[in-house]
Short mmCIF file of C-alpha atoms and ligand atoms in Angstrom, two decimals:
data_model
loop_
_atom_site.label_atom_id
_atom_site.label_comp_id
_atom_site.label_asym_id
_atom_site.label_seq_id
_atom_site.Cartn_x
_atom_site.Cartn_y
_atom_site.Cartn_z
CA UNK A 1 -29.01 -74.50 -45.96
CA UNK A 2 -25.82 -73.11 -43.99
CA UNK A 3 -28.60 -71.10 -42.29
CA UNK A 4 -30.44 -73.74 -41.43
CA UNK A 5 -27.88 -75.64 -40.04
CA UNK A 6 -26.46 -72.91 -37.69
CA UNK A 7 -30.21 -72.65 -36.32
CA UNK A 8 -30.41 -76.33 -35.28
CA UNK A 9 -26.86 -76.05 -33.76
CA UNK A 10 -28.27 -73.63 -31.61
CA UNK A 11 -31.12 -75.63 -30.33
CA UNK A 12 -29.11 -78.40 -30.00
CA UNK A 13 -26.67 -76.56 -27.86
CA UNK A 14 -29.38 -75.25 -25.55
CA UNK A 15 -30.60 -78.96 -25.49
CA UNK A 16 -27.04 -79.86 -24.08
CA UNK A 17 -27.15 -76.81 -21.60
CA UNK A 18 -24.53 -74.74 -23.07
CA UNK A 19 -25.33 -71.18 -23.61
CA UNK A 20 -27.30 -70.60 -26.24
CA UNK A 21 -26.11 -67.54 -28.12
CA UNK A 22 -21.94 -67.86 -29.35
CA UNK A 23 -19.58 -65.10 -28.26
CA UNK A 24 -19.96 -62.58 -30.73
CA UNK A 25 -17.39 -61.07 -32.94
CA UNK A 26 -19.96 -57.95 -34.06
CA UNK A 27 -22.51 -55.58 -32.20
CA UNK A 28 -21.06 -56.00 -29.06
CA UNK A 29 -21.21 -52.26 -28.36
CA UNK A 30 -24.39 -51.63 -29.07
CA UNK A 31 -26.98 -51.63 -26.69
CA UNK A 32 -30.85 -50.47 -25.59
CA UNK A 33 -29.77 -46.89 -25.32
CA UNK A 34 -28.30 -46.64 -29.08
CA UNK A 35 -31.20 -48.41 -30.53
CA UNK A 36 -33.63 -45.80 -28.68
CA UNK A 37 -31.65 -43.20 -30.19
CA UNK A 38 -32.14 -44.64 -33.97
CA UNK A 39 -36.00 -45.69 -33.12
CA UNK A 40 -36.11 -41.48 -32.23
CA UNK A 41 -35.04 -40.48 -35.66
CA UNK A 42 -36.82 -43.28 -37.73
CA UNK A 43 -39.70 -41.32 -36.39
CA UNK A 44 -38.32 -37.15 -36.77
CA UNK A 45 -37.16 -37.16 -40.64
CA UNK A 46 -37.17 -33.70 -39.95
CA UNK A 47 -34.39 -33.91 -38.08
CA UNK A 48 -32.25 -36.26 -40.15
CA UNK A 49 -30.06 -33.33 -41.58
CA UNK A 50 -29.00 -31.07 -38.87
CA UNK A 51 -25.98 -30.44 -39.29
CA UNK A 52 -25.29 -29.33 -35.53
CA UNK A 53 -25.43 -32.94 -34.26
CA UNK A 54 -22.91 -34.07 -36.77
CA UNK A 55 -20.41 -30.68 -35.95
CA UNK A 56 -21.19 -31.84 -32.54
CA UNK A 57 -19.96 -35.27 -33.09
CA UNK A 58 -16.98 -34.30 -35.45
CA UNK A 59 -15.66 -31.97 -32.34
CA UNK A 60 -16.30 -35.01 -29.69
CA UNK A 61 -14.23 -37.01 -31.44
CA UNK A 62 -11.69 -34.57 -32.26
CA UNK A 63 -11.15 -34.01 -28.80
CA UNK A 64 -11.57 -38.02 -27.92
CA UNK A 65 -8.97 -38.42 -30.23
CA UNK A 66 -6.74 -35.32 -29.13
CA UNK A 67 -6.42 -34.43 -32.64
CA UNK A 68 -7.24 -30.99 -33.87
CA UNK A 69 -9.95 -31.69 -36.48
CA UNK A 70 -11.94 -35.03 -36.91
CA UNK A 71 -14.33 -35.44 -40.29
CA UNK A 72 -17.42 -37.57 -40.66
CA UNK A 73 -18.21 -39.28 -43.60
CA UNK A 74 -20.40 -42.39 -44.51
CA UNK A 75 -17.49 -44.91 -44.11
CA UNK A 76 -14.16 -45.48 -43.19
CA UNK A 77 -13.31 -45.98 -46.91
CA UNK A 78 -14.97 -42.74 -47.89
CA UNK A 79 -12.68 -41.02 -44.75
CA UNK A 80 -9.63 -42.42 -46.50
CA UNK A 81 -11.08 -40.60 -50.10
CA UNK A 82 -11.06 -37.55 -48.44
CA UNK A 83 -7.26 -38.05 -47.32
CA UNK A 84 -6.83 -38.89 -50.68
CA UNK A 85 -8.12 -35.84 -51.76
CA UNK A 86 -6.45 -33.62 -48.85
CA UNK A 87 -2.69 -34.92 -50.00
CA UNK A 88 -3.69 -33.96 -53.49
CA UNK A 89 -2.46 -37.34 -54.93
CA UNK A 90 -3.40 -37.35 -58.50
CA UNK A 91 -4.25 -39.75 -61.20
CA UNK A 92 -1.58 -41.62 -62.58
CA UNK A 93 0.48 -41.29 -58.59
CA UNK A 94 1.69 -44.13 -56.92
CA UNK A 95 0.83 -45.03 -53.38
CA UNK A 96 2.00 -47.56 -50.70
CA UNK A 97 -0.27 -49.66 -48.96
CA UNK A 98 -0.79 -52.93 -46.22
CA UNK A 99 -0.82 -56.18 -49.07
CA UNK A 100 -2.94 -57.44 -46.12
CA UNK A 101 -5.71 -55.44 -46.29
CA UNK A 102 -9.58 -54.73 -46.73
CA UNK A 103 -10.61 -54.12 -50.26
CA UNK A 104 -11.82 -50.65 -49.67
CA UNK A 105 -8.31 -49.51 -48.83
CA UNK A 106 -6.95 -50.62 -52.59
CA UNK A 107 -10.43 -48.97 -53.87
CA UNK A 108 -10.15 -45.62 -52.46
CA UNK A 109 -6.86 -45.17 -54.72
CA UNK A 110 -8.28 -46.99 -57.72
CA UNK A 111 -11.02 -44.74 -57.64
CA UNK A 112 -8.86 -41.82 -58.24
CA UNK A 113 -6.89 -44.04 -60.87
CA UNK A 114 -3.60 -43.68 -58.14
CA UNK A 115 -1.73 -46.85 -58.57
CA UNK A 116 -0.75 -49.04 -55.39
CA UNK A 117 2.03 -51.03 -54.69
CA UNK A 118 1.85 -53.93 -51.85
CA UNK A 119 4.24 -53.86 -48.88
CA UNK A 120 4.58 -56.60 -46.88
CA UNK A 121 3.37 -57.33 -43.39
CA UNK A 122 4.93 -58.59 -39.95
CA UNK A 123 2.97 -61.33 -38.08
CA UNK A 124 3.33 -60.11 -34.94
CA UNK A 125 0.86 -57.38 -35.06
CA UNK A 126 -0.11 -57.79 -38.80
CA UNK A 127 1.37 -54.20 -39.44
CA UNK A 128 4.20 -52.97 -42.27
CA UNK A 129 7.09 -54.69 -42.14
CA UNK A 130 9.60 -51.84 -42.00
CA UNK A 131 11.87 -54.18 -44.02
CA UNK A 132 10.02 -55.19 -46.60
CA UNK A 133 8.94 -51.32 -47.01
CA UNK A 134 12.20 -49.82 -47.34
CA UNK A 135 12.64 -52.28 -49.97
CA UNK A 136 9.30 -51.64 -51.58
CA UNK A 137 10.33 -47.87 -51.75
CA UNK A 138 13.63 -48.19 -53.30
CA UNK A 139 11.99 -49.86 -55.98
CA UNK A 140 9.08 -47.45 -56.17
CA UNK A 141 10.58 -44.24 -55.33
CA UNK A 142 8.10 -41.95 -57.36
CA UNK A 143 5.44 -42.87 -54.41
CA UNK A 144 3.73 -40.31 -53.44
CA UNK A 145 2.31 -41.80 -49.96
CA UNK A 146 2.26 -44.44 -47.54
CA UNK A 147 -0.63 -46.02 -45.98
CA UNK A 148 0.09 -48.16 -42.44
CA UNK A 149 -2.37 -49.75 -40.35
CA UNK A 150 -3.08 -50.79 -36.73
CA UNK A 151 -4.96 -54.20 -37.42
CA UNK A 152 -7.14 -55.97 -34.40
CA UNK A 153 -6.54 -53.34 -32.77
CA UNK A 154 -2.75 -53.51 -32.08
CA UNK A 155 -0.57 -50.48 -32.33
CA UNK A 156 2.00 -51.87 -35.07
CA UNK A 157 5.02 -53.25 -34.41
CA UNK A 158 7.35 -51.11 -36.68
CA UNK A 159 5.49 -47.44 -36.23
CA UNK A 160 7.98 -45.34 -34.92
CA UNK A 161 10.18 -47.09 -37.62
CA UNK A 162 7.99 -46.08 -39.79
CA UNK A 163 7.13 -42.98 -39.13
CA UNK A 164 10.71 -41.47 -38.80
CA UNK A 165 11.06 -43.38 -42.42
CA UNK A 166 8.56 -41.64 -44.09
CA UNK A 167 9.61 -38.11 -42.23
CA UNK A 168 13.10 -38.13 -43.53
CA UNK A 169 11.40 -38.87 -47.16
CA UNK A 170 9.09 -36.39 -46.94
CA UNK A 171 6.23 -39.27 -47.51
CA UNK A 172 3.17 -38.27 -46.11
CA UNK A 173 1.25 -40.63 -43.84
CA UNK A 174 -1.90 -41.97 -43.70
CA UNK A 175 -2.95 -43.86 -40.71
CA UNK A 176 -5.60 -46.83 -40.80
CA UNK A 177 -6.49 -46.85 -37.07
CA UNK A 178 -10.28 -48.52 -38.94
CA UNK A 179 -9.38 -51.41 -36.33
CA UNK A 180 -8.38 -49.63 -33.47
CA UNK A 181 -10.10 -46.28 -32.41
CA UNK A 182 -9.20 -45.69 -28.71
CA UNK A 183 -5.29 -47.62 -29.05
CA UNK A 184 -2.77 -45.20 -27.32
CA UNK A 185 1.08 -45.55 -28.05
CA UNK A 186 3.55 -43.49 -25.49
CA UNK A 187 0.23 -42.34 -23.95
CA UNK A 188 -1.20 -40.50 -26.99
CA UNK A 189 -4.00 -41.63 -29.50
CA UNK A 190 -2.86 -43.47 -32.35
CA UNK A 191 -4.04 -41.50 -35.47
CA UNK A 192 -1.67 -38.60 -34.32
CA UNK A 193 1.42 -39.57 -35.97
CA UNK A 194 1.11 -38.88 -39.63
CA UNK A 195 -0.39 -36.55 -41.84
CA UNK A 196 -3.58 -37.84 -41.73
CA UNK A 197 -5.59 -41.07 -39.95
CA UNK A 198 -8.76 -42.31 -40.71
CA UNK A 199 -11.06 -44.53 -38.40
CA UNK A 200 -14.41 -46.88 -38.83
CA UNK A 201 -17.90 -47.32 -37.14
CA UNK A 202 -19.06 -49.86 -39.46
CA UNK A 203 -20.40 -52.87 -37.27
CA UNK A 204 -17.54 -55.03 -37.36
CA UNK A 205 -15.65 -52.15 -35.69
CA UNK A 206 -14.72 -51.20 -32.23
CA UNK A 207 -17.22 -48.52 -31.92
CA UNK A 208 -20.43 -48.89 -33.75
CA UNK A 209 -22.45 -46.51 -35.97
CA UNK A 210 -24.01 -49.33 -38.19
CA UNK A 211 -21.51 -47.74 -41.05
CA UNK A 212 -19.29 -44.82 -40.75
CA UNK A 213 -16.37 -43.34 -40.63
CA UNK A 214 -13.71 -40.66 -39.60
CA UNK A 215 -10.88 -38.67 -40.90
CA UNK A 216 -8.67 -37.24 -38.76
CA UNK A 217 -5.62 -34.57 -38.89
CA UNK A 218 -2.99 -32.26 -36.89
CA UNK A 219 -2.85 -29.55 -39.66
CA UNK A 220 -4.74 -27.30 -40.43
CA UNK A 221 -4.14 -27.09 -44.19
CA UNK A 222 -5.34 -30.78 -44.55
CA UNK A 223 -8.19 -29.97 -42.04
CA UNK A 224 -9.46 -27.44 -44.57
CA UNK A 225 -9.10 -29.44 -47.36
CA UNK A 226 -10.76 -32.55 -45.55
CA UNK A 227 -13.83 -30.12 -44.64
CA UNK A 228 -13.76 -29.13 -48.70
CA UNK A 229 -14.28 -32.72 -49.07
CA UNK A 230 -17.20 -32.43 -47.10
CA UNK A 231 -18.82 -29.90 -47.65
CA UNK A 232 -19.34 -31.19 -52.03
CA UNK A 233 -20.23 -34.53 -50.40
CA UNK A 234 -24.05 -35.42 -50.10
CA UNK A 235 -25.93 -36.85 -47.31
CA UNK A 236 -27.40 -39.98 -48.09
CA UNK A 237 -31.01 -39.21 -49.30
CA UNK A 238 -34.00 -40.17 -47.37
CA UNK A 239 -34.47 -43.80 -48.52
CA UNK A 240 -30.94 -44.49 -47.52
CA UNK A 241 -31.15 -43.26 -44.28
CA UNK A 242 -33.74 -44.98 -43.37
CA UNK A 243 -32.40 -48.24 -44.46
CA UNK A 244 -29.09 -47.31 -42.68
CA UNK A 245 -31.31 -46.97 -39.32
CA UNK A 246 -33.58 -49.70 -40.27
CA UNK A 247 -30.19 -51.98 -40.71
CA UNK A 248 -29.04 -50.48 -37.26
CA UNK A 249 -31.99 -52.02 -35.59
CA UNK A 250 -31.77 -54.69 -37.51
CA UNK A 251 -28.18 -55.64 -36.64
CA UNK A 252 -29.07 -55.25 -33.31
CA UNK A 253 -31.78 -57.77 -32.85
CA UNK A 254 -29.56 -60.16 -34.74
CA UNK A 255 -25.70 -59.61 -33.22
CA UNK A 256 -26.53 -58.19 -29.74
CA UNK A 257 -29.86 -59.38 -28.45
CA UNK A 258 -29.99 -61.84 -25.84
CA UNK A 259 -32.90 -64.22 -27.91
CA UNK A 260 -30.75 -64.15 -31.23
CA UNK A 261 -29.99 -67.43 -31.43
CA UNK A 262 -33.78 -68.37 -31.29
CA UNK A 263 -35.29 -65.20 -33.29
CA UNK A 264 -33.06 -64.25 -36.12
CA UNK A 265 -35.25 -65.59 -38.85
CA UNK A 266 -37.70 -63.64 -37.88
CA UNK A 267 -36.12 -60.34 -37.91
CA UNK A 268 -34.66 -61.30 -41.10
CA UNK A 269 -37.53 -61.85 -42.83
CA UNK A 270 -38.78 -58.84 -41.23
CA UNK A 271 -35.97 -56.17 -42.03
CA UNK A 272 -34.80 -58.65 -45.24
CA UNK A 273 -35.67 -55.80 -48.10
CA UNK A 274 -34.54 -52.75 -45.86
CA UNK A 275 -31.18 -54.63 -44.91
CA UNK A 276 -27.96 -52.80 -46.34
CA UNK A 277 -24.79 -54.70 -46.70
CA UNK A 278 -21.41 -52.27 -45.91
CA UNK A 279 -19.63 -53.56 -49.13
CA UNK A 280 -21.68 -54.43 -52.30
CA UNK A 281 -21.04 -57.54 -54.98
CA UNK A 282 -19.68 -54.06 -57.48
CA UNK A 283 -17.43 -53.03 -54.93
CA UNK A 284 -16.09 -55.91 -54.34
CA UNK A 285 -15.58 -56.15 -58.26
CA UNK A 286 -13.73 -52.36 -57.79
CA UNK A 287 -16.68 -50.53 -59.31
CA UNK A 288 -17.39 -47.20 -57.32
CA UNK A 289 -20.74 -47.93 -55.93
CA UNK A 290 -23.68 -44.49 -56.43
CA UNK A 291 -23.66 -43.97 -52.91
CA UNK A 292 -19.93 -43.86 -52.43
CA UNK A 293 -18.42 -40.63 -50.87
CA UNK A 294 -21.45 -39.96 -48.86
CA UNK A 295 -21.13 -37.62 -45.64
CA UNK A 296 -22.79 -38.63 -41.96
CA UNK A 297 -26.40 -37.40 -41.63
CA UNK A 298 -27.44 -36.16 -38.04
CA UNK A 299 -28.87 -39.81 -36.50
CA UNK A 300 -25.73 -41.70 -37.27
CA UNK A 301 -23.79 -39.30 -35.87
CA UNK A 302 -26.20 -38.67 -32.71
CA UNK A 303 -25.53 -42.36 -32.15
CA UNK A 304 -21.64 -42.08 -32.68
CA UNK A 305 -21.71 -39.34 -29.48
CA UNK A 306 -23.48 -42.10 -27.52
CA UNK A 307 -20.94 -44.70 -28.65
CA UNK A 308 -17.93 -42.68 -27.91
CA UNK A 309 -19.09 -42.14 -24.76
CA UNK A 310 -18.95 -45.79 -23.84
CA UNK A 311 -15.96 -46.55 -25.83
CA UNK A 312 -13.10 -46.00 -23.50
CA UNK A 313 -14.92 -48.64 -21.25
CA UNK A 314 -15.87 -51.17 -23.92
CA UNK A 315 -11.58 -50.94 -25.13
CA UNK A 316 -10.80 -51.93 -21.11
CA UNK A 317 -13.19 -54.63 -21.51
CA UNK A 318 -11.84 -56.30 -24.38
CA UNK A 319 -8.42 -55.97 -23.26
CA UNK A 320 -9.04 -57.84 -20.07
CA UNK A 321 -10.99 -60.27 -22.88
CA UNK A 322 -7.90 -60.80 -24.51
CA UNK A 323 -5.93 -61.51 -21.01
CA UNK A 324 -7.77 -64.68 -21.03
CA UNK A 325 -6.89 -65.07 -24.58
CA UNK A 326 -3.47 -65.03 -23.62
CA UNK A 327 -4.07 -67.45 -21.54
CA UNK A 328 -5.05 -69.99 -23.65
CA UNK A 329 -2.45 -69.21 -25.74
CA UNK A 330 -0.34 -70.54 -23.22
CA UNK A 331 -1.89 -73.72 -22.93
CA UNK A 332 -2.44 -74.33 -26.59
CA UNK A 333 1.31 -73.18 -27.32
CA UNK A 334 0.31 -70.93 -29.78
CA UNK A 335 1.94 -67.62 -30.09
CA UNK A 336 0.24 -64.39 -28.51
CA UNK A 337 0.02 -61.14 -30.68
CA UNK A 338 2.94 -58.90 -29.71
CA UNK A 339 1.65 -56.00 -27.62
CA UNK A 340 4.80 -53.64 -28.29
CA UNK A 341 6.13 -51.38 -25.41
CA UNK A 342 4.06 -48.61 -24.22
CA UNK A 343 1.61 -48.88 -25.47
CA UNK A 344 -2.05 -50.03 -24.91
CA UNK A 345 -4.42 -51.76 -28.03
CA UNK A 346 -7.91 -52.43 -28.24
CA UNK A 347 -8.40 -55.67 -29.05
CA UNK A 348 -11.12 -55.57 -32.06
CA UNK A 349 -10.21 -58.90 -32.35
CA UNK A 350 -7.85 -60.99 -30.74
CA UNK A 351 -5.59 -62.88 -34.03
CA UNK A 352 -3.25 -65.87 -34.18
CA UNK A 353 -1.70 -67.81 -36.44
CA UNK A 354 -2.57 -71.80 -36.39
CA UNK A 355 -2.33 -74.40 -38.87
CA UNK A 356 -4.12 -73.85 -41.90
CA UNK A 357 -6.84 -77.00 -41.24
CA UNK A 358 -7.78 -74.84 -38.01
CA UNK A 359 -8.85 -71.93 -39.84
CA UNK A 360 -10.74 -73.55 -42.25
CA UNK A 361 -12.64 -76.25 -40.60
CA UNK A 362 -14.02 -73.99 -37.85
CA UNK A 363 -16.30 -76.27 -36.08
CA UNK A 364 -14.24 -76.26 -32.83
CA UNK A 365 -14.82 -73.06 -31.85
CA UNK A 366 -18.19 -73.08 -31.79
CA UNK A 367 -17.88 -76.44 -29.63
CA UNK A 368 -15.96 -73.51 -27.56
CA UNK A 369 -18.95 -71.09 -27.75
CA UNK A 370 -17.50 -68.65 -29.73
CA UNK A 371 -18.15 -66.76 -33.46
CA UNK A 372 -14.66 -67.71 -35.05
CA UNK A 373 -13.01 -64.84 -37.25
CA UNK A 374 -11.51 -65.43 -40.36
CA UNK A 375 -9.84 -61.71 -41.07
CA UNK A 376 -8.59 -62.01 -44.09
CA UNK A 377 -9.59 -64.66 -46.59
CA UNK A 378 -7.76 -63.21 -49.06
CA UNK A 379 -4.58 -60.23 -49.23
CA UNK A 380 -7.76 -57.80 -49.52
CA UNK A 381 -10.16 -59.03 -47.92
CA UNK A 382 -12.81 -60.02 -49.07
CA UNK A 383 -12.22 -59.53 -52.85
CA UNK A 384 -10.17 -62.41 -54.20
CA UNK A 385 -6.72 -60.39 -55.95
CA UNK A 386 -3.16 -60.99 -56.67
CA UNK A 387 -0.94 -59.30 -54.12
CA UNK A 388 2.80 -60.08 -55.39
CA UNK A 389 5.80 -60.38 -53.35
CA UNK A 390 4.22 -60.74 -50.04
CA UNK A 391 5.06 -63.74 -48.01
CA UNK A 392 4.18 -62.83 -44.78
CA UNK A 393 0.77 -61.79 -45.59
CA UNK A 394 0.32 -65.26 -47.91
CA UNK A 395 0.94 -66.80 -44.30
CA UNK A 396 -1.51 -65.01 -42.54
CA UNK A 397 -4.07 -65.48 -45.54
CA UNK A 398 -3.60 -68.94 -45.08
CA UNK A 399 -3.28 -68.92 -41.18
CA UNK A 400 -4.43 -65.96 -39.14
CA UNK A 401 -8.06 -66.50 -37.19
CA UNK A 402 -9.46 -63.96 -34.81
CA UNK A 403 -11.10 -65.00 -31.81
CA UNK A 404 -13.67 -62.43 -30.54
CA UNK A 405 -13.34 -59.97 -27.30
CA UNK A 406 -16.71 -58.87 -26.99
CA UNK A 407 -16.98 -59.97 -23.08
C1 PLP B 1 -13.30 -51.87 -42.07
C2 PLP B 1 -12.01 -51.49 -42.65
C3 PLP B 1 -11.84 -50.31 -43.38
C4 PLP B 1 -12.94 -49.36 -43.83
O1 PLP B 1 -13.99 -49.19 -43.04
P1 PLP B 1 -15.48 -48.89 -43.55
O2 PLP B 1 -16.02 -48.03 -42.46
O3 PLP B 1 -16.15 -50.22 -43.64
O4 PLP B 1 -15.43 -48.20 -44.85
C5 PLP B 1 -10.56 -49.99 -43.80
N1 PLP B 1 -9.50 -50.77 -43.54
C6 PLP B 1 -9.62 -51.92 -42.86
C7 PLP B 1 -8.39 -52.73 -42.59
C8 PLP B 1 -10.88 -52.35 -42.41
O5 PLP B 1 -10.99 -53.51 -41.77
#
């Protein structure tokens, strides 16, 4: 029915001569050269586990990212299990993480049986509030690490805060840079300040590899043990891979296409039983899906090359997207996301906070042309849980849309 109704919305907008398809908030990076490059391997399964193309890939991004090792796995999630498993954390540890969050980030631990605790956000750039996670630690001082993130593609507000913080504790770092592959801070990549960062291609993502994901590190102890990870992973087996592509093209003709608004139903019919989703109803439940802990097989990550190719150029283009977000920001006096000194984000998504009513009835923004994001529903997203002691993340749960900066 809600399917139904967005189609006729479409026609009727084309009937009032506004353009048809809405500003997208996904696909946006993908274009007629990456879907060649998955129609190529749905034809070669022959090729589908080279594993040059993926060392290829791995040492692209590596040196992207100016890090010294980057390792591909199936997911952004799965790259956080494997820096997991490089700090050794054990069951029964404790671990700090974002209360405002995606549910993967809470799973990766869980899966181990590691134990988080919530720290609370700032809603300037939606990272750790450096307040709220001194206090977190003095409470919880048996932690063992600290996760931070760089959400819509902001460098957070309180990272060098943070980062000295955790130094003088001897609390090693992970960084989620899953929204914000590309962001520099004082001229370096973010992902370079901790022990370990890990970064996303799912399709939501700056950088698109349908799913996917990327751990990197700076030592070369942890890059060892992130390879060990590796190489006791699988690749997802044939019938996966295919869907994985078949979901690539699909996600193409249905996010990026110029005749989506008019043919989606189609393709979805068409592609319906090949169609993966990135997070299933289990997961969402905290059950470790089979196909969890996967590594990259050879198209994905011949498509990831392409994509990091164009990615320093799509990042400009969504930060001169979010200029004219600022903009309007202005004239709707609503506050603009806090770009901290020196440094330069990516703009996944551009967020503010407005009044609750806003976020939920969303019908105004498509009367502006534009997919509306809702990141998060809930503390970790898009499981509903009970994150305690959080009050700035309760306000962005409540208040925080995205508007998109796909140009
Ligand atoms: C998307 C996302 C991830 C994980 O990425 P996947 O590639 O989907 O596993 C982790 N953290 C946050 C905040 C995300 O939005």
């Amino acid at each position: 029915m809600q399917h139904l109704i967005r189609y006729l919305r479409s026609f009727l907008r084309v009937l009032r001569g506004l353009p048809a398809n809405l500003a997208p908030l996904d696909g946006m990076t993908v274009g007629p050269d990456d879907l060649a490059i998955a129609r190529h391997y749905l034809d070669k399964q022959n090729e589908w586990y080279d594993p040059d193309i993926v060392a290829s890939y791995e040492i692209a991004f590596a040196s992207w990212n100016e890090s010294l090792a980057a390792v591909a796995f199936m997911g952004g999630r799965v790259a956080l299990s494997a820096c997991i498993y490089a700090l050794g954390l054990k069951k029964g540890d404790t671990a700090l993480i974002p209360g405002y969050t995606c549910i993967v980030v809470p799973n990766a631990f869980h899966f181990e049986g590691i134990r988080v605790v919530y720290v609370d956000i700032e809603t300037e750039t939606y990272g750790l509030d450096i307040g709220d996670l001194r206090r977190k630690y003095a409470a919880h001082p048996e932690a063992k690490a600290l996760a931070l993130q760089h959400l819509f593609g902001l460098v957070c507000r309180d990272y060098e805060a943070i980062l000295a913080f955790a130094a003088a504790r001897q609390l090693p770092v992970i960084e989620d840079c899953s929204h914000a592959t590309g962001a520099r801070f004082r001229g370096r990549r973010i992902g370079n300040g901790g022990a370990l960062a890990f970064y996303s291609s799912e399709q939501s993502k700056v950088f698109n590899t349908g799913n996917g994901g990327m751990a990197v590190t700076n030592d070369t102890q942890l890059a060892a043990r992130l390879r060990a990870y590796r190489d006791q992973a699988p690749y997802p087996d044939a019938e996966r891979t295919r869907k994985l592509l078949r979901t690539f093209v699909y996600n193409y003709y249905t996010q990026s296409h110029s005749l989506r608004w008019l043919c989606w139903p189609f393709w979805w019919l068409w592609y319906r039983h090949e169609r993966l989703v990135s997070t299933t109803a289990g997961e969402l439940a905290g059950q470790k899906p089979a196909h969890y802990g996967q590594k990259m097989p050879a198209p994905l990550a011949a498509i990831g090359l392409n994509q990091l190719a164009k990615l320093d150029a799509v990042n400009a283009r969504r930060r001169q997207q979010a200029a004219r977000w600022d903009q309007w920001c202005m004239e709707k006096g609503f506050q603009k996301p806090l770009v901290i000194s020196e440094s330069e984000p990516v703009f996944l998504r551009y967020p503010v906070m407005v009044d609750p009513e806003m976020k939920h009835n969303t019908r105004w923004a498509a009367e502006m042309g534009i997919e509306l994001g809702v990141w998060f529903l809930t503390h970790t997203h898009p499981a509903p849980c009970e994150v305690a002691d959080c009050p700035a993340a309760d306000k962005a749960v409540a208040q925080c849309i995205n508007l998109p900066t796909g140009a």
